[in-house]
Amino acid sequence: EVQLLESGGGLVQRGGSLRLSCVVSGFTFRHYAMTWVRQAPGKGLEWVSAISGGGGSTYYANSVKGRFIISRDNSKDTLYLQMNSLRAEDTALYYCAKDGKYSDPTIPPDYWGQGTLVTVSS
Amino acid sequence: QSALTQPASVSGSPGQSITISCTGANSDVGAYNLVSWYQQYPGKAPKLIIFEGSQRPSGVSDRFSGSKSGNTASLTISGLQAEDEADYHCCSYAGSSTYVFGTGTKVTVL
């Protein structure tokens, strides 16, 4: 059974930093690209960032480019999202998701975690 | 990276069919047959119901079907049931290893 468990969310002041983690099980982690998606309260889903299976290629939405860093540790089956210079508009539930089929981001996610809430106070 | 356009809400009576549209551009929906659809209940994580435009994962009801025409993808729910009341989101591959999501649609069963 595929499982993804996020952690690291919380309340942080504007301009602060936070590091999210996502531990996975039930599939061969290094074989798949991984994605972070966020959902602001009462809003739709927004793609945030993706990383290739080997970790050598990373991709970002314009809204977080230069502030967020995605990474992974394949020896620990863990995905990370380092969030810096946080803004009020970054307040959202952050989901970790496994991409479908390939080690490069191509097929949108097929499995999702339950999310971790990030609240940025001004 | 503009969001795909979905109707804010769609409603139907039990047993009816409804269709949710997802309109993008030549650079995303129109360029690839890589649209996924997700069902999301309040307070829950999204669940994949359609991938690669029209494929259903194992265990997903065949009442859900997907299609595409030009820059618009569509999700049809046939034989609408009370349990189908949820939010539905589309997502397309947008090239250069990026994705774009739709604005989301709330389905109400009357």
Coordinates of C-alpha atoms in Angstrom, one line a residue:
Chain A
E1 CA 0.0 0.0 0.0
V2 CA 1.4 3.4 -1.0
Q3 CA 1.6 5.8 1.9
L4 CA 2.9 9.4 2.1
L5 CA 3.2 11.2 5.4
E6 CA 4.0 14.9 5.6
S7 CA 5.2 16.8 8.6
G8 CA 6.9 20.1 9.5
G9 CA 4.0 22.5 9.0
G10 CA 3.2 25.1 11.6
L11 CA 2.8 28.8 12.3
V12 CA 5.6 31.1 11.1
Q13 CA 6.1 34.8 10.8
R14 CA 6.3 36.6 7.5
G15 CA 9.8 36.4 6.2
G16 CA 10.5 33.2 8.2
S17 CA 11.5 29.7 7.1
L18 CA 10.1 26.2 7.4
R19 CA 11.1 22.8 6.2
L20 CA 8.5 20.2 5.3
S21 CA 9.2 16.5 5.1
C22 CA 7.4 13.6 3.5
V23 CA 8.2 10.0 4.3
V24 CA 6.9 7.5 1.8
S25 CA 6.4 3.7 1.7
G26 CA 4.9 1.1 -0.5
F27 CA 6.8 1.9 -3.7
T28 CA 10.4 2.2 -4.9
F29 CA 10.9 5.9 -4.1
R30 CA 13.9 6.5 -6.3
H31 CA 12.0 5.4 -9.4
Y32 CA 9.5 8.2 -9.3
A33 CA 9.4 11.9 -9.6
M34 CA 7.7 13.6 -6.7
T35 CA 5.7 16.8 -6.4
W36 CA 4.5 19.3 -3.8
V37 CA 1.0 20.8 -4.3
R38 CA -0.6 23.3 -2.0
Q39 CA -4.2 24.4 -1.3
A40 CA -5.0 27.7 0.3
P41 CA -8.0 27.7 2.6
G42 CA -11.2 27.4 0.5
K43 CA -9.2 27.5 -2.8
G44 CA -8.1 25.1 -5.5
L45 CA -4.9 23.1 -5.9
E46 CA -1.7 24.8 -7.0
W47 CA 1.4 23.0 -8.2
V48 CA 4.4 24.2 -6.3
S49 CA 7.4 22.1 -7.2
A50 CA 8.6 18.8 -8.6
I51 CA 11.8 16.7 -8.5
S52 CA 13.1 13.9 -10.6
G53 CA 13.6 10.4 -9.2
G54 CA 17.3 10.8 -8.8
G55 CA 17.0 14.3 -7.4
G56 CA 19.2 15.9 -10.0
S57 CA 16.5 18.0 -11.6
T58 CA 14.2 20.3 -9.9
Y59 CA 11.3 22.5 -11.0
Y60 CA 9.3 25.3 -9.5
A61 CA 6.2 27.4 -10.0
N62 CA 7.0 31.1 -10.6
S63 CA 5.2 32.0 -7.4
V64 CA 7.9 30.2 -5.3
K65 CA 11.0 30.2 -7.5
G66 CA 14.0 31.6 -5.7
R67 CA 12.3 31.1 -2.2
F68 CA 11.6 27.3 -2.0
I69 CA 13.9 24.4 -2.5
I70 CA 12.8 20.9 -3.2
S71 CA 15.1 17.9 -2.4
R72 CA 15.0 14.3 -1.6
D73 CA 17.0 11.6 0.2
N74 CA 16.5 8.3 -1.6
S75 CA 18.3 6.4 1.2
K76 CA 15.6 7.6 3.6
D77 CA 12.6 7.5 1.2
T78 CA 12.0 11.1 2.2
L79 CA 11.0 14.2 0.2
Y80 CA 11.7 17.8 1.5
L81 CA 10.5 21.3 0.8
Q82 CA 12.6 24.1 2.3
M83 CA 10.5 27.2 2.4
N84 CA 12.2 30.6 2.9
S85 CA 11.1 34.2 2.8
L86 CA 7.6 33.1 3.5
R87 CA 4.7 35.4 2.7
A88 CA 1.1 35.5 3.8
E89 CA 0.0 34.1 0.4
D90 CA 2.0 30.9 1.1
T91 CA -0.5 30.0 3.8
A92 CA -1.9 26.7 2.7
L93 CA -2.2 22.9 3.2
Y94 CA 0.9 21.4 1.5
Y95 CA 0.5 18.0 0.0
C96 CA 3.3 15.7 -1.0
A97 CA 2.4 13.5 -4.0
K98 CA 3.9 10.7 -6.0
D99 CA 4.0 11.3 -9.8
G100 CA 2.7 8.6 -12.1
K101 CA 4.9 6.2 -14.0
Y102 CA 8.2 8.0 -14.7
S103 CA 11.3 9.3 -12.9
D104 CA 10.9 12.7 -14.6
P105 CA 7.8 14.8 -14.0
T106 CA 5.4 14.0 -16.8
I107 CA 2.4 12.2 -15.5
P108 CA 0.4 14.2 -12.8
P109 CA 0.4 12.7 -9.3
D110 CA -1.4 9.5 -8.6
Y111 CA -1.0 9.2 -4.8
W112 CA -1.2 12.0 -2.2
G113 CA -0.4 12.4 1.4
Q114 CA -2.9 14.0 3.9
G115 CA -1.1 17.3 3.9
T116 CA 0.6 19.6 6.4
L117 CA -0.7 23.0 7.2
V118 CA 1.5 26.1 6.9
T119 CA 0.3 29.4 8.3
V120 CA 2.2 32.6 7.7
S121 CA 1.3 35.4 10.0
S122 CA 1.8 39.0 9.2
Chain B
Q1 CA 1.5 29.1 -15.5
S2 CA -2.2 30.2 -15.6
A3 CA -4.7 27.9 -13.9
L4 CA -6.9 25.8 -16.1
T5 CA -10.5 27.1 -16.2
Q6 CA -13.2 25.0 -14.6
P7 CA -16.8 26.0 -13.8
A8 CA -17.1 26.9 -10.1
S9 CA -20.1 24.6 -9.6
V10 CA -22.1 21.9 -11.4
S11 CA -25.2 20.3 -10.1
G12 CA -27.5 17.4 -11.1
S13 CA -30.1 15.1 -9.8
P14 CA -29.5 11.4 -8.9
G15 CA -29.2 9.3 -12.0
Q16 CA -28.4 12.1 -14.3
S17 CA -25.1 12.7 -16.1
I18 CA -23.0 15.8 -15.6
T19 CA -19.9 17.1 -17.4
I20 CA -17.2 19.2 -16.0
S21 CA -15.0 21.1 -18.4
C22 CA -11.3 22.0 -18.0
T23 CA -10.1 24.6 -20.4
G24 CA -6.4 25.3 -21.0
A25 CA -4.1 26.4 -23.8
N26 CA -2.1 25.0 -26.7
S27 CA 0.8 24.7 -24.3
D28 CA -0.8 22.4 -21.8
V29 CA -4.2 20.6 -22.3
G30 CA -4.0 21.1 -26.1
A31 CA -0.4 19.9 -26.4
Y32 CA -0.5 16.7 -24.4
N33 CA -3.0 13.9 -23.6
L34 CA -1.8 14.0 -20.0
V35 CA -4.8 15.3 -18.0
S36 CA -5.7 13.8 -14.7
W37 CA -8.8 14.4 -12.7
Y38 CA -9.2 14.2 -8.9
Q39 CA -12.1 13.9 -6.5
Q40 CA -11.7 15.7 -3.2
Y41 CA -14.1 15.4 -0.2
P42 CA -14.0 18.2 2.5
G43 CA -11.0 17.8 4.7
K44 CA -9.5 15.0 2.7
A45 CA -6.7 14.6 0.2
P46 CA -7.4 14.5 -3.5
K47 CA -8.0 11.0 -5.0
L48 CA -7.1 10.2 -8.6
I49 CA -10.1 9.2 -10.7
I50 CA -8.8 9.7 -14.3
F51 CA -5.3 9.8 -15.7
E52 CA -3.8 10.3 -19.2
G53 CA -7.1 11.9 -20.3
S54 CA -9.4 8.9 -20.2
Q55 CA -7.8 6.1 -18.1
R56 CA -9.4 4.9 -14.9
P57 CA -7.2 3.6 -12.0
S58 CA -8.2 0.2 -10.7
G59 CA -11.1 0.5 -8.3
V60 CA -12.6 3.7 -9.7
S61 CA -16.2 3.4 -10.9
D62 CA -16.8 3.3 -14.6
R63 CA -19.4 6.0 -14.1
F64 CA -16.4 8.4 -14.4
S65 CA -15.1 9.0 -17.8
G66 CA -12.7 11.5 -19.4
S67 CA -12.2 13.0 -22.8
K68 CA -10.5 15.9 -24.6
S69 CA -11.2 18.1 -27.5
G70 CA -8.7 20.8 -28.5
N71 CA -7.7 22.8 -25.4
T72 CA -10.6 21.5 -23.3
A73 CA -10.7 18.3 -21.2
S74 CA -13.9 17.0 -19.8
L75 CA -15.0 14.7 -17.0
T76 CA -18.3 13.1 -17.2
I77 CA -20.1 11.5 -14.2
S78 CA -22.9 9.3 -15.3
G79 CA -25.6 7.9 -13.1
L80 CA -25.0 10.6 -10.5
Q81 CA -25.1 9.4 -6.9
A82 CA -25.1 11.2 -3.6
E83 CA -21.6 10.1 -2.9
D84 CA -20.4 11.9 -6.0
E85 CA -20.9 15.3 -4.2
A86 CA -17.4 16.6 -3.8
D87 CA -14.9 18.9 -5.4
Y88 CA -13.3 17.9 -8.7
H89 CA -9.9 19.2 -9.9
C90 CA -8.2 18.7 -13.3
C91 CA -4.4 18.8 -13.8
S92 CA -2.4 18.9 -17.0
Y93 CA 1.2 18.4 -17.8
A94 CA 2.4 21.8 -19.1
G95 CA 5.7 21.0 -20.6
S96 CA 9.3 21.4 -19.1
S97 CA 8.4 19.1 -16.3
T98 CA 5.7 21.4 -14.8
Y99 CA 2.0 20.9 -14.1
V100 CA -0.9 23.2 -13.9
F101 CA -4.2 22.6 -12.0
G102 CA -7.7 23.7 -12.7
T103 CA -9.7 26.2 -10.6
G104 CA -11.8 23.4 -9.2
T105 CA -15.5 22.5 -9.5
K106 CA -18.0 21.8 -6.7
V107 CA -20.4 19.1 -7.7
T108 CA -23.8 19.2 -5.9
V109 CA -26.3 16.3 -6.1
L110 CA -29.8 17.8 -5.8

